[in-house]
Coordinates of C-alpha atoms in Angstrom, one line a residue:
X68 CA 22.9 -0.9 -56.7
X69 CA 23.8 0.5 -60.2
X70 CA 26.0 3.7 -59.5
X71 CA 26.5 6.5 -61.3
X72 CA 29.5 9.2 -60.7
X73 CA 26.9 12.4 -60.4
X74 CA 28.9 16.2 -59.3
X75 CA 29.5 15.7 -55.9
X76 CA 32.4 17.1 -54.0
X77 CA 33.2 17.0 -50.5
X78 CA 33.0 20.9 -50.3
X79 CA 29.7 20.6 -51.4
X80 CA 28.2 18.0 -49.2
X81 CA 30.0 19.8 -46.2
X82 CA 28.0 23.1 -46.9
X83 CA 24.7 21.0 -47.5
X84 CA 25.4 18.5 -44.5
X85 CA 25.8 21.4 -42.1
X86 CA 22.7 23.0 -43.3
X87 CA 21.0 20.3 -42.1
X88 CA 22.3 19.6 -39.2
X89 CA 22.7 22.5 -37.6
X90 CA 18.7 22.7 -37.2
X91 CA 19.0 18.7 -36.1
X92 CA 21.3 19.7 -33.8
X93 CA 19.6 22.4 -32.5
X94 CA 16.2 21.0 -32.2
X95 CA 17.9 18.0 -30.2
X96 CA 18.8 20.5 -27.7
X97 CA 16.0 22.3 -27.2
X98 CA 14.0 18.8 -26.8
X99 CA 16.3 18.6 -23.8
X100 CA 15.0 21.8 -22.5
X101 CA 11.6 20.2 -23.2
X102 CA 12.0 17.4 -20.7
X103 CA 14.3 19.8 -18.3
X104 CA 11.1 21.7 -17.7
X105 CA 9.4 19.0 -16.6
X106 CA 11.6 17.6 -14.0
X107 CA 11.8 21.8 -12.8
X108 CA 8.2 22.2 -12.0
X109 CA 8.1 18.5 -10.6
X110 CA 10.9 19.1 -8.2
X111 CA 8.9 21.8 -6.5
X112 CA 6.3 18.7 -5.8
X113 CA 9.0 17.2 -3.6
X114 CA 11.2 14.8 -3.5
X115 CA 8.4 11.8 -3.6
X116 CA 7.0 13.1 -7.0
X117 CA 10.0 13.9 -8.0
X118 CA 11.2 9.8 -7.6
X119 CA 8.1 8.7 -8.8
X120 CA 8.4 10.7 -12.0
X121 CA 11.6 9.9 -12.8
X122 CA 11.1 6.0 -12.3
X123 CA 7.9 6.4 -15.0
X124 CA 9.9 9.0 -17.2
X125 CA 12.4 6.0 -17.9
X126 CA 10.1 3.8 -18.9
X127 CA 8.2 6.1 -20.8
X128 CA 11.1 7.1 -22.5
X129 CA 13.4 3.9 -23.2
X130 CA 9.7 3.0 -25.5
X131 CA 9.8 6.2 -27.0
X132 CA 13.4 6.1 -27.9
X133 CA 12.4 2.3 -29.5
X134 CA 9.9 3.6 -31.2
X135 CA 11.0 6.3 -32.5
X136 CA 14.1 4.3 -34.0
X137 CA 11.5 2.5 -36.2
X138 CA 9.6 5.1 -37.7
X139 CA 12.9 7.2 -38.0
X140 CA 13.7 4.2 -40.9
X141 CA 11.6 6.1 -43.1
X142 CA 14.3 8.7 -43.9
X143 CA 16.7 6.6 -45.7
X144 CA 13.6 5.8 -47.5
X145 CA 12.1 9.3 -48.3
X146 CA 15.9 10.3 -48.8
X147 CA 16.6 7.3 -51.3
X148 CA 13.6 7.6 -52.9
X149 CA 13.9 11.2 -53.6
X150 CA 17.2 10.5 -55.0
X151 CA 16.1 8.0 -57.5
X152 CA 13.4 10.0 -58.8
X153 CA 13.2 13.9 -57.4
X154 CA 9.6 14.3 -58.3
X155 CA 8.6 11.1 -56.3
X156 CA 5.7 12.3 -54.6
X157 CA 3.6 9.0 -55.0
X158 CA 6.5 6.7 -52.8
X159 CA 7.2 9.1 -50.1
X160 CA 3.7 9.9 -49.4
X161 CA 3.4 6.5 -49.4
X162 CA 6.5 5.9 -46.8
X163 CA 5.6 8.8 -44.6
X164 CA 2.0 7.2 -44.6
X165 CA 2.8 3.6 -43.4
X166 CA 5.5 5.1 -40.7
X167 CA 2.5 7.4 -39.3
X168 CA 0.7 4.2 -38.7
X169 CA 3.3 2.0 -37.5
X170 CA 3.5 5.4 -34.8
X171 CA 0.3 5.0 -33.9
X172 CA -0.2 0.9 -33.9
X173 CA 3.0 0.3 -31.9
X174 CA 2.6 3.5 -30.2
X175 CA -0.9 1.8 -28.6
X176 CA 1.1 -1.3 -27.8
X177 CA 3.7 0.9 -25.9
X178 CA 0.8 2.7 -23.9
X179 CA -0.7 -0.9 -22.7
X180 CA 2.7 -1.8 -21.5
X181 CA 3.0 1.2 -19.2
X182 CA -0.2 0.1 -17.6
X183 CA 1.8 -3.1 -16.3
X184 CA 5.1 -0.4 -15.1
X185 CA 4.1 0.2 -11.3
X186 CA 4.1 -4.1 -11.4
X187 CA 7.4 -3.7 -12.7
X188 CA 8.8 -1.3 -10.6
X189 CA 7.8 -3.5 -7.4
X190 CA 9.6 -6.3 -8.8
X191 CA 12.9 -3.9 -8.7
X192 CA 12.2 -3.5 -5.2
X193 CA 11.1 0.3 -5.1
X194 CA 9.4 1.7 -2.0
X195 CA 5.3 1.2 -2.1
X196 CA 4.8 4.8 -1.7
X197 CA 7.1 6.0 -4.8
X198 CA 5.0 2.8 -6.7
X199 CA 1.8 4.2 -6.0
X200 CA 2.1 7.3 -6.8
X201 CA 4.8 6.8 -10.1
X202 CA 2.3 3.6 -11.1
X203 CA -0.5 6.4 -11.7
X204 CA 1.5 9.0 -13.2
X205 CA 2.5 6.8 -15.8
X206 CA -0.8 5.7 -17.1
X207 CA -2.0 9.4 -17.8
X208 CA 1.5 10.4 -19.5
X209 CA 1.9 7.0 -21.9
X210 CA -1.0 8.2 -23.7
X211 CA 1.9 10.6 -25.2
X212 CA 3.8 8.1 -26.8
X213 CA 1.2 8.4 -29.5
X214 CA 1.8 12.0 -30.5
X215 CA 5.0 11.8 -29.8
X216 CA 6.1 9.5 -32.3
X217 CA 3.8 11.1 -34.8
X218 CA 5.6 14.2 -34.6
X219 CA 9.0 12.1 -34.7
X220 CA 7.7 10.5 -38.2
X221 CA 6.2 14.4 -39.1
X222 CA 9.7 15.5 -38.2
X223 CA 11.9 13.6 -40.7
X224 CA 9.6 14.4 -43.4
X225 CA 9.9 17.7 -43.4
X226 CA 14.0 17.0 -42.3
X227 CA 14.1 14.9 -45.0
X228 CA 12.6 17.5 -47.7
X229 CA 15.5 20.0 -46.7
X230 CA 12.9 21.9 -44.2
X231 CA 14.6 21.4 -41.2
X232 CA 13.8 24.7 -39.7
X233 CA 10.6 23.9 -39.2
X234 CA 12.0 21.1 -36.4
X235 CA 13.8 23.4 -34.9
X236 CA 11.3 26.3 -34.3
X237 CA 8.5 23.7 -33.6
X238 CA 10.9 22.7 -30.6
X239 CA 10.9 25.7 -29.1
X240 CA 7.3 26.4 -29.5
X241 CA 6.7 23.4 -27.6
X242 CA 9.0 24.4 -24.3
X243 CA 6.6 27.7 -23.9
X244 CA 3.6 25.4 -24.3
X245 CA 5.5 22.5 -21.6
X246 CA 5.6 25.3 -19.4
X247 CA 2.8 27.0 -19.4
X248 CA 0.7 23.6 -19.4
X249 CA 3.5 22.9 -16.2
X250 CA 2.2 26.4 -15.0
X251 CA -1.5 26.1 -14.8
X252 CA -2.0 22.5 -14.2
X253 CA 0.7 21.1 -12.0
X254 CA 0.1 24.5 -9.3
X255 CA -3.4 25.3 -10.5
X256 CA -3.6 29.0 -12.4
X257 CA -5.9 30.9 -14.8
X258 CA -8.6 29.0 -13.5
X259 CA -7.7 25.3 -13.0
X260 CA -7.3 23.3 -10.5
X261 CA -3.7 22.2 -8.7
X262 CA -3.4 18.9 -10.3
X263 CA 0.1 18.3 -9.2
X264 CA 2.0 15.0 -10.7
X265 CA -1.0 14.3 -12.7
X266 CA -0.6 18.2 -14.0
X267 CA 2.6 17.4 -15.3
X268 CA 1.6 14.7 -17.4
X269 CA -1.2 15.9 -18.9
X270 CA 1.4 19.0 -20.0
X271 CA 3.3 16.2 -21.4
X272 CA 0.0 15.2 -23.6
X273 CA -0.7 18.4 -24.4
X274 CA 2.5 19.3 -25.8
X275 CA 3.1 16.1 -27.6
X276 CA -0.4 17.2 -29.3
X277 CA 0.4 20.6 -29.8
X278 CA 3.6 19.4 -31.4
X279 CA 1.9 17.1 -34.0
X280 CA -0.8 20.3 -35.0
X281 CA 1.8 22.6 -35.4
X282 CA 3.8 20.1 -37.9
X283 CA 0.9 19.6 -39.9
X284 CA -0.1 23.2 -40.1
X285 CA 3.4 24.0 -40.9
X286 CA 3.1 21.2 -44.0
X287 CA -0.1 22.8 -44.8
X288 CA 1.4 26.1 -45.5
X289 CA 4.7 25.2 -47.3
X290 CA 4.2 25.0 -50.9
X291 CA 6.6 22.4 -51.4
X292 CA 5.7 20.0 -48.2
X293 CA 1.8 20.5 -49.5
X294 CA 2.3 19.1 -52.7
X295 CA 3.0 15.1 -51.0
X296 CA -0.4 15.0 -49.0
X297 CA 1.1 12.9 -46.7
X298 CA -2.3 12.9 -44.7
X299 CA -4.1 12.1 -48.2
X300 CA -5.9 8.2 -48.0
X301 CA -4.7 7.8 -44.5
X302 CA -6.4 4.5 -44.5
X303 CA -4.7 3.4 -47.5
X304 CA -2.4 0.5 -46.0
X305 CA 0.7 -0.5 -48.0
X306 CA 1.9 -3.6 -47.1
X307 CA 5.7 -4.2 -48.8
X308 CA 6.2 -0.8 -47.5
X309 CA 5.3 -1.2 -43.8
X310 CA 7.3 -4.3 -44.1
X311 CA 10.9 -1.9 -45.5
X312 CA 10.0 0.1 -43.2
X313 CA 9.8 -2.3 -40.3
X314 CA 12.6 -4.7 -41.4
X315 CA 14.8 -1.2 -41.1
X316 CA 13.8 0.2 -38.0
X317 CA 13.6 -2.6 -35.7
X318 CA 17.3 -3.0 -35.8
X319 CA 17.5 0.7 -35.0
X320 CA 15.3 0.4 -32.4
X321 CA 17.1 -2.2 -30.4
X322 CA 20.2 -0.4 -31.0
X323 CA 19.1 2.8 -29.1
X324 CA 17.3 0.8 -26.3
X325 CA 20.9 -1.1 -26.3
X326 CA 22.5 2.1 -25.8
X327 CA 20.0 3.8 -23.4
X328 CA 20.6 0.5 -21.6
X329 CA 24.0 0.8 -21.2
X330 CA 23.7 4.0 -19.3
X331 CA 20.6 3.4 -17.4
X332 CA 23.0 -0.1 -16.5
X333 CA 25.7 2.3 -15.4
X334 CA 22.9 4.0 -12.8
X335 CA 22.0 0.8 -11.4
X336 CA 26.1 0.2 -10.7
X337 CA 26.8 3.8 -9.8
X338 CA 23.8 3.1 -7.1
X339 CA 25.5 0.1 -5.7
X340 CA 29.0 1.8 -5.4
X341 CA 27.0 5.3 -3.1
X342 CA 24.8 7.6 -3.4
X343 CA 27.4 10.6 -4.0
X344 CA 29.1 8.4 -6.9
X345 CA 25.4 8.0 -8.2
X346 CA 24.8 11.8 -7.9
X347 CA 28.1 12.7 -9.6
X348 CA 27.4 10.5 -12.2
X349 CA 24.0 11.9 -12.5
X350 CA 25.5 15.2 -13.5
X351 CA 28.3 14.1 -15.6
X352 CA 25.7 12.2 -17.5
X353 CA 23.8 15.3 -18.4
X354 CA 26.7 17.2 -19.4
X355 CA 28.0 14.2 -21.6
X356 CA 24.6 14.1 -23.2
X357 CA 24.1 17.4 -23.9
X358 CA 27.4 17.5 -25.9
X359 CA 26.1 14.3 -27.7
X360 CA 23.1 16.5 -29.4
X361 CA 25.2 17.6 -31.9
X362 CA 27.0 14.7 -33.7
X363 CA 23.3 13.1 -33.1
X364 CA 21.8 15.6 -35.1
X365 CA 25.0 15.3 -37.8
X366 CA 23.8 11.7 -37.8
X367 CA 20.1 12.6 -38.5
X368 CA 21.8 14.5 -41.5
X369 CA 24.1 12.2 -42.4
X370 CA 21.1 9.2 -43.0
X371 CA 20.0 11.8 -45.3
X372 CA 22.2 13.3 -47.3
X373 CA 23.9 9.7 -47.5
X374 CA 20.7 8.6 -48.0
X375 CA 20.0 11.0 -51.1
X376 CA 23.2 9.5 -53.6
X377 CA 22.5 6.4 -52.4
X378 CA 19.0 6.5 -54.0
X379 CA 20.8 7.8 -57.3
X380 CA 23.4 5.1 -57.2
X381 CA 26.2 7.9 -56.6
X382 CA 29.4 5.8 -55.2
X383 CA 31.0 9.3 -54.8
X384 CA 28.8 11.1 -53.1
X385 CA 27.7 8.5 -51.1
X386 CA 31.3 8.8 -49.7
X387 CA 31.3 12.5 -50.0
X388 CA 28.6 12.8 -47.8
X389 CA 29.5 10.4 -44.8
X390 CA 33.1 11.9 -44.7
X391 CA 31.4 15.3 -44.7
X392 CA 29.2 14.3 -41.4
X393 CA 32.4 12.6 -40.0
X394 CA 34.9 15.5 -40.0
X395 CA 31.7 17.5 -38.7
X396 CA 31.2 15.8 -36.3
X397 CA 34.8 15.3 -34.7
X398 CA 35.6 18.7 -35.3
X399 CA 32.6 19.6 -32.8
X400 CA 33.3 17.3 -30.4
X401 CA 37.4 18.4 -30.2
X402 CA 35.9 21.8 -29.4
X403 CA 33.5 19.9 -26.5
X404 CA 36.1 17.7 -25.2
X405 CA 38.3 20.3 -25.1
X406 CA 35.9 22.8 -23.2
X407 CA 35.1 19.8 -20.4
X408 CA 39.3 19.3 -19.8
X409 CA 40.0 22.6 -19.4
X410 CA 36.7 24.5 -17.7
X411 CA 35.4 21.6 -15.7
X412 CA 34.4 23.5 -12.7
X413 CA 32.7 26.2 -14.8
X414 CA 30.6 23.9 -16.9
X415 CA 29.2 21.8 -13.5
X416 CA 28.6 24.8 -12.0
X417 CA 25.8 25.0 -14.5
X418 CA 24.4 22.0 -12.5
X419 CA 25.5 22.6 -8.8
X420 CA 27.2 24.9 -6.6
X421 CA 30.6 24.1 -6.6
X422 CA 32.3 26.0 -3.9
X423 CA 29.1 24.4 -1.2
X424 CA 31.5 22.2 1.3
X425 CA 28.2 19.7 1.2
X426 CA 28.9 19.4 -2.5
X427 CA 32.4 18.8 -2.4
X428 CA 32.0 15.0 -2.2
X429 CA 29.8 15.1 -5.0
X430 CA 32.3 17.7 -7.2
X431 CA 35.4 15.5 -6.6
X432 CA 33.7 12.7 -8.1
X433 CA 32.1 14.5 -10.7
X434 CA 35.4 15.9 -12.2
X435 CA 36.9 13.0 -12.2
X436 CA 33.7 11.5 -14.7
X437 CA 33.9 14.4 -16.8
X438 CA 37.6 13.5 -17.3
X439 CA 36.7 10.6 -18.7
X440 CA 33.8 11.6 -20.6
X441 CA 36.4 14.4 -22.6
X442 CA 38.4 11.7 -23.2
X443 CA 35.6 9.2 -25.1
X444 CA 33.6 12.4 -27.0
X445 CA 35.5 11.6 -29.8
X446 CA 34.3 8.0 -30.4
X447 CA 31.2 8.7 -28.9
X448 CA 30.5 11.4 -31.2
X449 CA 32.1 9.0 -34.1
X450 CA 29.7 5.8 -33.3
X451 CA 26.9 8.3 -33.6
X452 CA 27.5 9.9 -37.1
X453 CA 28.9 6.5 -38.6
X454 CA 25.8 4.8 -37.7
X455 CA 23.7 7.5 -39.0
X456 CA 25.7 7.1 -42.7
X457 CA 24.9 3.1 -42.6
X458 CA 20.8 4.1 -42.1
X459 CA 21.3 6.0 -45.5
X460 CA 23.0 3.2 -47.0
X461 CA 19.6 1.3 -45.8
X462 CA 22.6 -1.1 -43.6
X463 CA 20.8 -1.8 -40.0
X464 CA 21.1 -5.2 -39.0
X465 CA 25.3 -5.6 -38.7
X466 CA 25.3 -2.1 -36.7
X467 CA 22.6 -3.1 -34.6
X468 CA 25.0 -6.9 -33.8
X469 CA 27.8 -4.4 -33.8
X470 CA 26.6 -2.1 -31.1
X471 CA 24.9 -5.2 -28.9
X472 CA 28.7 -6.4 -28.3
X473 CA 29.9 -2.9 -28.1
X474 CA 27.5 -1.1 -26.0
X475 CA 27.4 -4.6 -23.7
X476 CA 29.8 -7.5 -24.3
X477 CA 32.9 -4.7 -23.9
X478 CA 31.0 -1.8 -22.3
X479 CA 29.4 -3.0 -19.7
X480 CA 31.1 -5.8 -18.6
X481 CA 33.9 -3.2 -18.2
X482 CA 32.5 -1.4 -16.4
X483 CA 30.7 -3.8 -14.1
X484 CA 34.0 -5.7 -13.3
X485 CA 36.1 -2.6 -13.0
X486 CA 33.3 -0.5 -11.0
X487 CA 32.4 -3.6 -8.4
X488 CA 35.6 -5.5 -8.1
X489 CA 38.3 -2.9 -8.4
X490 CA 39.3 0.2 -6.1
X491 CA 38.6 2.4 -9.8
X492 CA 34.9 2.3 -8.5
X493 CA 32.9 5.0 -10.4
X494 CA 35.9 5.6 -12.8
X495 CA 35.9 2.2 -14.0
X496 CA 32.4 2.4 -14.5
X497 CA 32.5 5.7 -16.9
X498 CA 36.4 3.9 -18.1
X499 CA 34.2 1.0 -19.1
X500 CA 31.9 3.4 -20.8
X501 CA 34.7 4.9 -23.1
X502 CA 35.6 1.2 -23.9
X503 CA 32.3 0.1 -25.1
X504 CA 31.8 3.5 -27.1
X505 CA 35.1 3.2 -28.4
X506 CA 34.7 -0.5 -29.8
X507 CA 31.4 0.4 -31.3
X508 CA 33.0 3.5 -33.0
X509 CA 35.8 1.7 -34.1
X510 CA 33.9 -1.2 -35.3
X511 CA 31.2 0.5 -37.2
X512 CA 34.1 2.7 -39.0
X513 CA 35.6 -0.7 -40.5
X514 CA 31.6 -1.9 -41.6
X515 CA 31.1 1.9 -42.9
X516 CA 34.5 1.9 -45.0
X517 CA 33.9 -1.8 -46.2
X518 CA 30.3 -0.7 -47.5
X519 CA 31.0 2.4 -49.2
X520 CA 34.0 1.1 -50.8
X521 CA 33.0 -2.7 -51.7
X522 CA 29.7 -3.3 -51.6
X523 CA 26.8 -0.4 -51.5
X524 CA 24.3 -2.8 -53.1
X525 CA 21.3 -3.8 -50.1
X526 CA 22.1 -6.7 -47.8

């Protein structure tokens, strides 16, 4: 890549990095409240559907997350190519094109393989009844993998175009519609019938849909979204580009089904250990990832903004911009892991009622998880963030190697050998968490420092 030293200063890319983020950041959270209102209205059901839902949600979404990492490659594209040319409408129409149809061709594979999840869920050994009843709920809410990664493709494009607003209000739209689909289908009002489970997916569909029309009518009406057409020739199939596109996000995809591995991997030890260590953990979990939103969404921005000079072939600002997104991003995270070490009681209280003598099991443990958990938001947070600045740097393939060993090779094997054959239990499974977050943090870092500095050119 030939570079060329335009006006960039770190001040700068801090201001324009934290534009964009904040609105990541923000519309990360609110997904959360998205998929929280799901599992609210569900829980009412009992606790059959809610076990049955929660078995098909995981599937549903360790897919999603895959496929969203592959069409989320298309914003180092967009970003790159709107930093080599600013008036590039042609090349990311065309990018945004081939990512909307790698959403929807992958998207239909994804659905047929939920078909096959109750057969999966019997080989795990799960009781018949919780099969049944999750096996059919996950045929009717796969068909919103579809729309779902549409408006994940939608979503970047107008990130990507320095509209992130529009994710962030969009995601807050769609909790009122997820609830009020919750509302009248899963209970039966205005009219319908009580569809229970089944009600709850077909609110997932009808959000994911919603989401997807409000996107597009919110590209309609902005003057400078308009101008690409992105949903001009939609039949026009570009070849090289699906191919960048693919040969990008695949290794992004593994990487976030490695990492959503790891935890789900931590579940299946926690369950082994006991059921209050498994419920603790549980919680802990949520708390952890609710934090991890933000340097997430400083990620998102980071693959742009990086993403932007790197198109230009500005060396500077290429660095400008990742250390921007870095000191972002750890100065969020001292402020979370600071809050969890010193309010721990407060912030699970959120989450169960920590004074209950039934609960005090579950508490004990719980603290002692969120100890641990302060202690690694720094390098979880960093990982995050540093892997984000490689996607803008269009470097996939070492991170994705990088965070297999991480995430599993020192992670998990921590974990499994201090959490099964040690007194540590629980603890050493979140101690092995910290360690395989840590060595993925720690090693990206080197891969980020040795690209930005040495070589920037594609590899």
């Amino acid at each position: 890549m030939a570079t060329r030293d335009l006006p960039s200063t770190f001040r700068t890319e801090l201001a324009a990095t934290l534009r964009l983020a904040g609105p990541l950041a923000l519309a990360n959270l609110l997904q959360m409240a998205v998929f929280a209102t799901d599992v609210i209205f569900v829980a009412r059901l009992g606790q059959l559907a809610l076990a049955a839902s929660s078995l098909a949600v995981a599937i549903v979404a360790l897919l999603a997350m895959g496929l969203n990492g592959v069409t989320g490659a298309v914003a180092p594209l967009i970003a790159a190519e709107i930093g080599r040319r600013h008036n590039s409408v042609r090349e990311v129409r065309r990018s945004t094109r081939m990512a909307l149809w790698i959403a929807v061709l992958i998207g239909a594979a994804c659905i047929g393989l939920c078909f096959f999840g109750g057969a999966f869920m019997r080989l795990t050994g799960q009781a018949p009844e919780v099969v049944a009843l999750s096996g059919h709920f996950i045929r009717v809410i796969a068909i919103a993998i579809v729309p779902m990664a549409v408006a994940n493709v939608l979503r970047t494009f107008v990130s990507a175009l320095g509209r992130p607003f529009f994710a962030t209000a969009i995601t807050a739209l769609s909790i009122l519609v997820n609830v009020l689909g919750n509302y009248t289908l899963v209970f039966g009002h205005f009219g319908f019938p009580a569809l229970g489970l089944t009600g709850s997916a077909l609110s997932s569909i009808l959000t994911a849909c919603m989401t997807v029309i409000a996107y597009a009518l919110a590209i309609s009406a902005d003057r400078k979204l308009r101008r690409y057409h992105v949903f001009g020739r939609m039949w026009r199939i570009e070849t090289e580009r699906m191919r960048q596109i693919l040969a990008l996000g695949l290794p992004i995809a593994a990487t976030l089904i490695a990492e959503g591995g790891l935890f789900s991997g931590a579940a299946f030890l926690m369950g082994r250990i006991g059921e209050a260590q498994l419920a603790a953990h549980t919680v802990a979990l949520q708390i952890a990832a609710f934090a991890f939103q933000v340097p997430f969404g400083v990620g998102q921005a980071a693959t742009i903004r990086v993403g932007y000079h790197y198109g230009a072939g500005n060396r500077h600002g290429v660095g400008h911009a990742g250390s921007a997104a870095i000191a972002i991003s750890m100065a969020f995270m001292i402020v979370s892991a600071s809050t969890m070490l010193a309010f721990p009681r407060f912030i699970l209280s959120a989450y169960v009622d920590v004074s209950a003598p039934e609960n005090a099991v579950l508490v004990a443990f719980a603290l002692q998880f969120l100890f641990v958990a302060a202690i690694f938001q720094l390098t979880d947070g960093l990982q995050a963030v540093v892997a984000g600045a490689l996607r803008g740097i269009q470097d996939t393939r070492v991170p994705m190697m990088i965070a297999l060993f991480g995430y599993w090779v020192a992670g998990f094997a921590t974990s499994a050998a201090l959490g099964l054959f040690t007194p540590l239990e629980g603890v050493g499974v979140w101690i092995g968490l910290a360690v395989g977050l840590t060595a993925a943090a720690i090693l990206l870092l080197v891969r980020w420092h040795w690209r930005e500095r040495f070589h920037l050119a594609p590899m």
